Short mmCIF file of C-alpha atoms in Angstrom, two decimals:
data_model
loop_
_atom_site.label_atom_id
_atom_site.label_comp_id
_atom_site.label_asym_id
_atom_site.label_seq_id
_atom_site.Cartn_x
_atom_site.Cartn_y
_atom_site.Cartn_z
CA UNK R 1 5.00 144.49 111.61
CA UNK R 2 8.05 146.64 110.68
CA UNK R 3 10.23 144.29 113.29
CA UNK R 4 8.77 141.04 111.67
CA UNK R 5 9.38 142.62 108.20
CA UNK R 6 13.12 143.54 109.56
CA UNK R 7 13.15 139.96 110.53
CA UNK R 8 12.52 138.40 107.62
CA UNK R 9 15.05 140.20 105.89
CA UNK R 10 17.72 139.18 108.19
CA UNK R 11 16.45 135.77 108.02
CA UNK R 12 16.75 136.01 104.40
CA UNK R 13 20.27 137.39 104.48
CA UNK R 14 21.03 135.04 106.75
CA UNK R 15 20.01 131.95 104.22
CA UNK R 16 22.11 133.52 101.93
CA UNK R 17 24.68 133.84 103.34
CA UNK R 18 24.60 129.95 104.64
CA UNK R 19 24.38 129.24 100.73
CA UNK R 20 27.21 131.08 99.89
CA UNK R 21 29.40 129.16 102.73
CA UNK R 22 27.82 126.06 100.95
CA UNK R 23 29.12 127.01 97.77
CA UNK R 24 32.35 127.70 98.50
CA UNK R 25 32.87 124.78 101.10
CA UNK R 26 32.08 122.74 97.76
CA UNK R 27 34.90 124.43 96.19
CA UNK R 28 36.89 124.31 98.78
CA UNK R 29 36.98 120.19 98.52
CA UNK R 30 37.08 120.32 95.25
CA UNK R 31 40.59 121.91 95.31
CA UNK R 32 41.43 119.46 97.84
CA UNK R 33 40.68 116.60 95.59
CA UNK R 34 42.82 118.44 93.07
CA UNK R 35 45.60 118.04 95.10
CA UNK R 36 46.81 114.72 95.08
CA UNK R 37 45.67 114.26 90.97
CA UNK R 38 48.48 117.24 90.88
CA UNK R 39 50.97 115.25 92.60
CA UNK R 40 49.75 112.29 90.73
CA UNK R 41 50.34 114.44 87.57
CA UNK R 42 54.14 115.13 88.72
CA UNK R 43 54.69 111.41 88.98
CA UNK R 44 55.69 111.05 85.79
CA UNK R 45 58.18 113.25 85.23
CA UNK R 46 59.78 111.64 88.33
CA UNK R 47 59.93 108.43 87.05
CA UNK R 48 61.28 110.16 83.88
CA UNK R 49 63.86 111.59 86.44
CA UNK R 50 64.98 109.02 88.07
CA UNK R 51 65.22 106.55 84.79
CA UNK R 52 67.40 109.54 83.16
CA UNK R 53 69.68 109.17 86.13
CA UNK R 54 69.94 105.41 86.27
CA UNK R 55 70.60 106.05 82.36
CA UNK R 56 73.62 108.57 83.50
CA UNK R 57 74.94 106.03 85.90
CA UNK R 58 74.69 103.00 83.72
CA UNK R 59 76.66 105.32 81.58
CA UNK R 60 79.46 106.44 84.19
CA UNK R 61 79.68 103.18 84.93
CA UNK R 62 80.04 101.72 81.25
CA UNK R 63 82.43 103.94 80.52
CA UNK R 64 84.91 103.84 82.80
CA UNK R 65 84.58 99.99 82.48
CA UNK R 66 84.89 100.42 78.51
CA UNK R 67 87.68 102.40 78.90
CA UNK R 68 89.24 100.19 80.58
CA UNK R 69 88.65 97.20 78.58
CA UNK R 70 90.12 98.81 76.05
CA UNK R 71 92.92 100.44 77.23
CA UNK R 72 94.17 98.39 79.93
CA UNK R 73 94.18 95.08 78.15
CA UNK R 74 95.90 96.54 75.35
CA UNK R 75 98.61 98.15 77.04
CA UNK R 76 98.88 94.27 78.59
CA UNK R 77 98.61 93.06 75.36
CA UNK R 78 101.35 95.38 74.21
CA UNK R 79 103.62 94.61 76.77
CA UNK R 80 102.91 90.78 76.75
CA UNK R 81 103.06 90.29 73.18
CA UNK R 82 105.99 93.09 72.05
CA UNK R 83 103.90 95.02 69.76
CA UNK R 84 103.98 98.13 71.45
CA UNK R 85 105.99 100.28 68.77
CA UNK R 86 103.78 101.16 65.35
CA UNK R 87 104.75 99.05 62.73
CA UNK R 88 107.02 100.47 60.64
CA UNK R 89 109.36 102.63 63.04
CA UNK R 90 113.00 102.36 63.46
CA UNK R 91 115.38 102.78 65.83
CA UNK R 92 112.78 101.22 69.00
CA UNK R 93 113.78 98.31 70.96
CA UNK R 94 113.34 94.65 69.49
CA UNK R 95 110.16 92.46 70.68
CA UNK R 96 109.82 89.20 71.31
CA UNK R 97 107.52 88.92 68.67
CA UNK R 98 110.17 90.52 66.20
CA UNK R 99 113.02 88.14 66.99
CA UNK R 100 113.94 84.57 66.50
CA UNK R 101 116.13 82.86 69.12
CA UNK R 102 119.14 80.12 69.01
CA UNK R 103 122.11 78.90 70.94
CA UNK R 104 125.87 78.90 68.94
CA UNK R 105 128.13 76.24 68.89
CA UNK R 106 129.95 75.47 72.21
CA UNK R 107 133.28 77.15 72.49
CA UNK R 108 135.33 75.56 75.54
CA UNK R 109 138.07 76.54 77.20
CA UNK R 110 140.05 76.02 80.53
CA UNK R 111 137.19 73.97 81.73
CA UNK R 112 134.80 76.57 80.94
CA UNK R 113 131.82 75.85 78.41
CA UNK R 114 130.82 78.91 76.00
CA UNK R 115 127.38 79.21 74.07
CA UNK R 116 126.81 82.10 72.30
CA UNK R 117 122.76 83.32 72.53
CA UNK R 118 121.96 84.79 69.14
CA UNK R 119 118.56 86.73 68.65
CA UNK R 120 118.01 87.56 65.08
CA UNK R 121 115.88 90.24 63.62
CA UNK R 122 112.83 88.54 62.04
CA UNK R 123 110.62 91.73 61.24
CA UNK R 124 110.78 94.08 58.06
CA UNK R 125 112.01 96.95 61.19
CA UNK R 126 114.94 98.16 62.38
CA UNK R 127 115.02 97.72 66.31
CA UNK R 128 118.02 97.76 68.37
CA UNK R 129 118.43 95.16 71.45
CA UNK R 130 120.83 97.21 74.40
CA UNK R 131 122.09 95.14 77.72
CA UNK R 132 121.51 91.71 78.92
CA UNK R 133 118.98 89.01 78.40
CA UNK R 134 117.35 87.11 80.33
CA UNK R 135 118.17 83.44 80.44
CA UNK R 136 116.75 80.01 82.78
CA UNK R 137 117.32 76.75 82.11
CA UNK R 138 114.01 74.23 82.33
CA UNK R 139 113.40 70.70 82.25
CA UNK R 140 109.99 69.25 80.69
CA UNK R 141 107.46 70.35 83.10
CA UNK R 142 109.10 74.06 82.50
CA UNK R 143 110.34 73.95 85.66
CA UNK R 144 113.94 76.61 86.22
CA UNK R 145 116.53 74.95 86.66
CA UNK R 146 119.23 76.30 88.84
CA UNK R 147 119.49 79.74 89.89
CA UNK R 148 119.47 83.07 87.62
CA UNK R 149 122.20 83.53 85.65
CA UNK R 150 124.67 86.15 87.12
CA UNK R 151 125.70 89.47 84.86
CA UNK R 152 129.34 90.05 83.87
CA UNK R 153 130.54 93.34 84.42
CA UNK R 154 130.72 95.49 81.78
CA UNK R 155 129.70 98.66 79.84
CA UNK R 156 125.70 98.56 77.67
CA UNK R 157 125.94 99.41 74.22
CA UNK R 158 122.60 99.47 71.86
CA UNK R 159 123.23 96.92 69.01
CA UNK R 160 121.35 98.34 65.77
CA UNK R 161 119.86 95.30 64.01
CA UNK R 162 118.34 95.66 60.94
CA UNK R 163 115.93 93.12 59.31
CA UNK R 164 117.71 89.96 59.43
CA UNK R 165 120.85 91.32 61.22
CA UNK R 166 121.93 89.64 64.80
CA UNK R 167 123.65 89.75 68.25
CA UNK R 168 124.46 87.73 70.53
CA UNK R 169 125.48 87.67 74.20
CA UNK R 170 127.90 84.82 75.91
CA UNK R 171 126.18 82.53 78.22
CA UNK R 172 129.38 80.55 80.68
CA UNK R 173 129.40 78.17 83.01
CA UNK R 174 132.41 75.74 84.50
CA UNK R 175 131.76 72.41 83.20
CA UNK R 176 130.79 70.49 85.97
CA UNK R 177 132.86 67.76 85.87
CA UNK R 178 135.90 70.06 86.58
CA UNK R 179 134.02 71.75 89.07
CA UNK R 180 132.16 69.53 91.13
CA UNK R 181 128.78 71.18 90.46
CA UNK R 182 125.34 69.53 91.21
CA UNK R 183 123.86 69.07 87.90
CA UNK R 184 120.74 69.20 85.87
CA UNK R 185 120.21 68.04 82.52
CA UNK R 186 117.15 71.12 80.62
CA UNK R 187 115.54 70.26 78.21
CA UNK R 188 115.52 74.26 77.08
CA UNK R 189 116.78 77.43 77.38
CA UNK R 190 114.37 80.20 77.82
CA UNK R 191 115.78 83.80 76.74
CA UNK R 192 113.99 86.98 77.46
CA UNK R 193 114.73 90.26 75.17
CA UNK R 194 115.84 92.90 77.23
CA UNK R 195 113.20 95.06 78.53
CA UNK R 196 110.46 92.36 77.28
CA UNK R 197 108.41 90.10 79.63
CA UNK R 198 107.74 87.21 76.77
CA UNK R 199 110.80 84.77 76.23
CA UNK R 200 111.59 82.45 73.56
CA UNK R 201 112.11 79.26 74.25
CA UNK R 202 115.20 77.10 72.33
CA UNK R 203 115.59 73.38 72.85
CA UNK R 204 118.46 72.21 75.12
CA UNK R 205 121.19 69.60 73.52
CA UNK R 206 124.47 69.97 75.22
CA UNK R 207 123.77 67.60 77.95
CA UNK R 208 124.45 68.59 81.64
CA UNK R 209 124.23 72.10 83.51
CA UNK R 210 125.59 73.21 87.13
CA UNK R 211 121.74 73.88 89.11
CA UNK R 212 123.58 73.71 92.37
CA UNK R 213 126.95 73.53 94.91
CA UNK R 214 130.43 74.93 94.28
CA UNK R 215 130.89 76.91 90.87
CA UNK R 216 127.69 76.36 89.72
CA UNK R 217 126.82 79.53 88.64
CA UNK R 218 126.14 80.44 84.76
CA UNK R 219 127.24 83.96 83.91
CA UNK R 220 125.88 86.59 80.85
CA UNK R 221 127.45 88.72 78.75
CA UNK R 222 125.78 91.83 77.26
CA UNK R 223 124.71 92.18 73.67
CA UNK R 224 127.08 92.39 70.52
CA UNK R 225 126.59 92.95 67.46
CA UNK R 226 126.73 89.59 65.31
CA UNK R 227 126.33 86.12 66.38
CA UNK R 228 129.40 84.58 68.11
CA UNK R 229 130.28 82.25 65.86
#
């Protein structure tokens, strides 16, 4: 009787013991289930993650791009349209935009023809103009005629122009007649400022130009201070 008594108490432990194991077996899934709502649960700030650093990159990439809208087109602009000094300082180069372009009276001699190019000061800015300008003859279609002008020798000085104030620079060819010279007749004369990109364009009305063949080339003089006449 004591062994079946004995028994019954391991059998009881026994049940109890399977309970306990059924107990926490049940909270063992339970934590298992858990696990993917926690992962689940960490979703969201991922997503928050990953749109903050499409937001950062949208950002790197507007930026640079906005920077360079604004900068780079404006130093273009600058440069293309000669407005790259403040307004109001002195003493800076000329721009195109500043200056207003014509061609002198011809002034031949010993079969050579001589136009003076005068640029006059049209802002309310002193500027100065220093060297050579640039010069092409074209015919309607703004096609060049000829070749580039060719640059006398000689030494730069900076011509101070104030507001109205001009200078000019001597544009010579040999008149082609005398020499030979395939000609072209422009119908303008494009001059360039020096150091400017933008030229202004006067209309052509002494007839004939050398474009080609012996002594055909048209020479420049550097800038002086009035306007030739």
């Amino acid at each position: 009787m004591a062994y079946s008594s004995r028994s019954s108490q391991r059998a009881a432990l026994l049940a109890g013991a399977v309970a306990i194991a059924g107990l926490l077996t049940a909270c063992g899934s339970h934590d298992v289930h858990s696990t993917p709502q926690k992962v689940s649960g960490t979703a969201g700030p991922a997503t928050e993650t990953s749109e903050g650093s499409a937001s950062s990159a949208t950002s790197a990439a507007s930026t640079p791009g906005d920077g360079k809208s604004s900068s780079a087109p404006e130093a273009a602009t600058s440069s293309a349209t000669g407005t790259g000094t403040k307004p109001g300082s002195s003493g800076s180069r000329c721009h195109t935009s500043e200056l207003r372009a014509s061609v002198g009276r011809d002034n031949p001699g010993a079969g050579q023809e001589n136009f003076p190019v005068v640029l006059t000061n049209e802002s309310a800015r002193t500027c100065t103009l220093r060297g050579f300008p640039g010069a092409a003859f074209v015919n309607a279609s703004g096609s060049q005629l000829g070749p580039d002008p060719r640059r006398e020798s000689g030494s730069p000085a900076t011509v101070t122009l104030k507001p109205g104030q001009s200078a000019w620079a001597g544009l010579t060819f040999s008149n082609p007649e005398v020499s030979g010279a395939h000609t072209g007749t422009p119908t303008a004369l494009l001059i360039t400022p020096p150091d400017e990109r933008d030229p202004l364009k006067v209309m052509w009305t002494a007839g004939p130009v050398p474009v080609s063949g012996n002594s055909s080339s048209v020479f420049l003089t550097m800038f002086s201070p009035g306007t030739g006449a």
